[in-house]
Amino acid sequence: MLLTEEETQMLNGNKGPAVKKAMEILVALGESFGAARLVPVNNVHMAGSSVLVAEEAGTRFVEDIRKQGGTFVTRVTTNPTAVDPTQWKDIGIPESDAVLQTRLTDAYADMGANTCNTCIPYLTGNSPRFGEHMAWGESSAVVYANSVCGARTNREGGPSGLASALTGRTPEYGFHLKENRYGKFLIKVEVPLSDMTDYGTLGYFAGKIAGQDTPVFTGIPTTPTLEELKALSAALAASGAVSMFHAVGVTPEAPTLEEAFGGGEPEKVLVFGQAEKEQAEAALNKEPTDHVDWILVGCPNASVQEIREVAEALEGKTVHKDITLWVTTAGAMYAMAERMGYIKTIEDAGGVVVRETCPFLARSRVIAPAKGYRTLTTNSAKMAFYAPGQFGLPTHYGNLQRVMNAAVAGVWR
Ligand code: F3S
């Protein structure tokens, strides 16, 4: 791989052991993917920020980097952690995780990260610009950044994201190169998409077919909401290893079908119609009974608009006594929603607005049995996809209204 003089000096240790280690990671990564060089980046979203992922070893690795003088030279934001900062005990998060999480988050903050601890950094001050090279982790945010914003990033893991933050570089391969950003196959959407759950269902359907390939959608309305696009992004990256999609007439690199495919032809053409939608919904509904106990809204983390919709659905109602309702969001969204009175409405009804974590990145395999949860009910296709396998809870999956009805009635209808 061709390195500049400055990069060679970093690799030789002239900028300290932390930067040397970071360059070794990036060069090894770049060489394994055939990258010709490194590209400058000034924007990192750090995936390895939950101790559920990092555990003690990963936390010590980050602390050691800090002790070796590691300092971030780029903008850095962090993904959700394993802990709600104020309610962790009440919602069942183990104290050992709270202690370890403080160490990890402090180490990142000490190096210069904005510890926003959310999977929607694009709503909390880290808004990618078109064509910007970045090193982002968190699969749903990667798809959103590449597709909706037109920024350029691969799916970075914790170590490579950390290395980019320390050096301001990332290997130039994959989605950094225009020729790898064209669509591979076409999905004709032939059923109305009326809310973010429908977009999630489409993402689940397409991700299963896609593997790592980039789907191109036609038939998506030209004015989807931000929340619908984030639901689509998240589901694509859950059932598949998708990093990017094109929606013709919607996303910036797909003004036309021809441009979405770079002048080439789709390798295959599929239809997403009523039958496909119903099959996908059925596949995400794994719980055969009407039993409901744990309800989750906010995967990806809820925007202020979503928190508002939950508050409106609960206005004047009470969450059933046997139900725990989590609405997961970022601290910044929480602050705005609090100011608007939405948090109070949800809490008065008996729901909990959880910050900086979610069932996937908190230790749900400990939380669920301790709290007696045996199912998860959600409007998120990503969470419905992961819950059965990752933390052993079969799911009810439906749109927000249906999920809120279950929260009040205490059963799934
Ligand atoms: Fe975000 Fe957790 Fe879902 S990180 S995308 S809320 S699984």
PDB file of N, CA and C and ligand atoms in Angstrom, residues 79-80 118-120 138-141 234 296 298-302 328 357-361 380 382-383 386, ligand 1:
ATOM      1  N   ASN A  79     -21.424   5.081  19.712  1.00  0.00           N
ATOM      2  CA  ASN A  79     -22.645   4.286  19.584  1.00  0.00           C
ATOM      3  C   ASN A  79     -23.256   4.037  20.980  1.00  0.00           C
ATOM      4  N   PRO A  80     -24.462   3.496  21.046  1.00  0.00           N
ATOM      5  CA  PRO A  80     -25.035   3.217  22.367  1.00  0.00           C
ATOM      6  C   PRO A  80     -24.140   2.333  23.233  1.00  0.00           C
ATOM      7  N   THR A 118     -25.201   7.026  20.836  1.00  0.00           N
ATOM      8  CA  THR A 118     -26.429   6.762  20.078  1.00  0.00           C
ATOM      9  C   THR A 118     -26.108   6.189  18.705  1.00  0.00           C
ATOM     10  N   CYS A 119     -27.071   5.438  18.158  1.00  0.00           N
ATOM     11  CA  CYS A 119     -26.918   4.890  16.811  1.00  0.00           C
ATOM     12  C   CYS A 119     -27.500   5.834  15.764  1.00  0.00           C
ATOM     13  N   ILE A 120     -27.950   7.011  16.184  1.00  0.00           N
ATOM     14  CA  ILE A 120     -28.426   8.011  15.212  1.00  0.00           C
ATOM     15  C   ILE A 120     -27.579   9.286  15.332  1.00  0.00           C
ATOM     16  N   GLU A 138     -21.492   0.798  13.358  1.00  0.00           N
ATOM     17  CA  GLU A 138     -22.953   0.736  13.563  1.00  0.00           C
ATOM     18  C   GLU A 138     -23.626   0.606  12.208  1.00  0.00           C
ATOM     19  N   SER A 139     -24.052  -0.641  11.947  1.00  0.00           N
ATOM     20  CA  SER A 139     -24.498  -0.980  10.599  1.00  0.00           C
ATOM     21  C   SER A 139     -25.644  -0.115  10.100  1.00  0.00           C
ATOM     22  N   SER A 140     -26.621   0.202  10.955  1.00  0.00           N
ATOM     23  CA  SER A 140     -27.767   0.988  10.470  1.00  0.00           C
ATOM     24  C   SER A 140     -27.331   2.402  10.089  1.00  0.00           C
ATOM     25  N   ALA A 141     -26.416   2.963  10.866  1.00  0.00           N
ATOM     26  CA  ALA A 141     -25.936   4.320  10.582  1.00  0.00           C
ATOM     27  C   ALA A 141     -25.080   4.343   9.326  1.00  0.00           C
ATOM     28  N   ALA A 234     -31.745   0.223   8.810  1.00  0.00           N
ATOM     29  CA  ALA A 234     -31.445  -0.703   9.907  1.00  0.00           C
ATOM     30  C   ALA A 234     -31.798  -2.138   9.539  1.00  0.00           C
ATOM     31  N   LEU A 296     -40.578  -2.681  23.067  1.00  0.00           N
ATOM     32  CA  LEU A 296     -39.463  -1.811  22.695  1.00  0.00           C
ATOM     33  C   LEU A 296     -39.828  -0.965  21.478  1.00  0.00           C
ATOM     34  N   GLY A 298     -37.911   2.286  19.344  1.00  0.00           N
ATOM     35  CA  GLY A 298     -36.689   3.092  19.323  1.00  0.00           C
ATOM     36  C   GLY A 298     -35.475   2.328  18.848  1.00  0.00           C
ATOM     37  N   CYS A 299     -35.649   1.489  17.842  1.00  0.00           N
ATOM     38  CA  CYS A 299     -34.530   0.797  17.196  1.00  0.00           C
ATOM     39  C   CYS A 299     -34.656   1.012  15.699  1.00  0.00           C
ATOM     40  N   PRO A 300     -33.733   1.811  15.091  1.00  0.00           N
ATOM     41  CA  PRO A 300     -32.720   2.653  15.705  1.00  0.00           C
ATOM     42  C   PRO A 300     -33.342   3.654  16.699  1.00  0.00           C
ATOM     43  N   ASN A 301     -32.483   4.241  17.515  1.00  0.00           N
ATOM     44  CA  ASN A 301     -32.939   5.142  18.576  1.00  0.00           C
ATOM     45  C   ASN A 301     -34.017   6.092  18.062  1.00  0.00           C
ATOM     46  N   ALA A 302     -35.001   6.340  18.917  1.00  0.00           N
ATOM     47  CA  ALA A 302     -36.152   7.147  18.518  1.00  0.00           C
ATOM     48  C   ALA A 302     -35.767   8.619  18.303  1.00  0.00           C
ATOM     49  N   THR A 328     -36.307   3.718  23.505  1.00  0.00           N
ATOM     50  CA  THR A 328     -34.867   3.989  23.613  1.00  0.00           C
ATOM     51  C   THR A 328     -34.479   5.140  22.683  1.00  0.00           C
ATOM     52  N   THR A 357     -28.783   3.330  25.579  1.00  0.00           N
ATOM     53  CA  THR A 357     -28.625   1.877  25.409  1.00  0.00           C
ATOM     54  C   THR A 357     -29.865   1.324  24.743  1.00  0.00           C
ATOM     55  N   CYS A 358     -29.867   0.034  24.464  1.00  0.00           N
ATOM     56  CA  CYS A 358     -31.027  -0.635  23.856  1.00  0.00           C
ATOM     57  C   CYS A 358     -30.932  -2.108  24.224  1.00  0.00           C
ATOM     58  N   PRO A 359     -31.983  -2.901  24.015  1.00  0.00           N
ATOM     59  CA  PRO A 359     -31.918  -4.317  24.405  1.00  0.00           C
ATOM     60  C   PRO A 359     -30.795  -5.091  23.720  1.00  0.00           C
ATOM     61  N   PHE A 360     -30.377  -4.647  22.537  1.00  0.00           N
ATOM     62  CA  PHE A 360     -29.325  -5.362  21.802  1.00  0.00           C
ATOM     63  C   PHE A 360     -27.945  -5.114  22.401  1.00  0.00           C
ATOM     64  N   LEU A 361     -27.715  -3.919  22.902  1.00  0.00           N
ATOM     65  CA  LEU A 361     -26.382  -3.576  23.420  1.00  0.00           C
ATOM     66  C   LEU A 361     -26.325  -3.583  24.942  1.00  0.00           C
ATOM     67  N   SER A 380     -39.897  -2.446  15.356  1.00  0.00           N
ATOM     68  CA  SER A 380     -38.638  -2.391  14.621  1.00  0.00           C
ATOM     69  C   SER A 380     -38.308  -3.743  13.998  1.00  0.00           C
ATOM     70  N   LYS A 382     -35.451  -4.523  12.685  1.00  0.00           N
ATOM     71  CA  LYS A 382     -34.103  -4.906  13.135  1.00  0.00           C
ATOM     72  C   LYS A 382     -34.181  -5.604  14.484  1.00  0.00           C
ATOM     73  N   MET A 383     -34.902  -5.021  15.428  1.00  0.00           N
ATOM     74  CA  MET A 383     -34.981  -5.624  16.758  1.00  0.00           C
ATOM     75  C   MET A 383     -35.737  -6.949  16.698  1.00  0.00           C
ATOM     76  N   TYR A 386     -33.308  -9.591  15.535  1.00  0.00           N
ATOM     77  CA  TYR A 386     -32.229 -10.001  16.438  1.00  0.00           C
ATOM     78  C   TYR A 386     -32.704 -10.640  17.735  1.00  0.00           C
TER      79      TYR A 386
HETATM   80 FE1  F3S B   1     -29.568   1.176  17.620  1.00  0.00          FE
HETATM   81 FE2  F3S B   1     -29.633  -0.812  19.318  1.00  0.00          FE
HETATM   82 FE3  F3S B   1     -31.206  -0.816  17.244  1.00  0.00          FE
HETATM   83  S1  F3S B   1     -27.821   0.211  18.539  1.00  0.00           S
HETATM   84  S2  F3S B   1     -30.091   0.257  15.644  1.00  0.00           S
HETATM   85  S3  F3S B   1     -31.273   0.649  18.941  1.00  0.00           S
HETATM   86  S4  F3S B   1     -30.104  -2.565  17.993  1.00  0.00           S
END
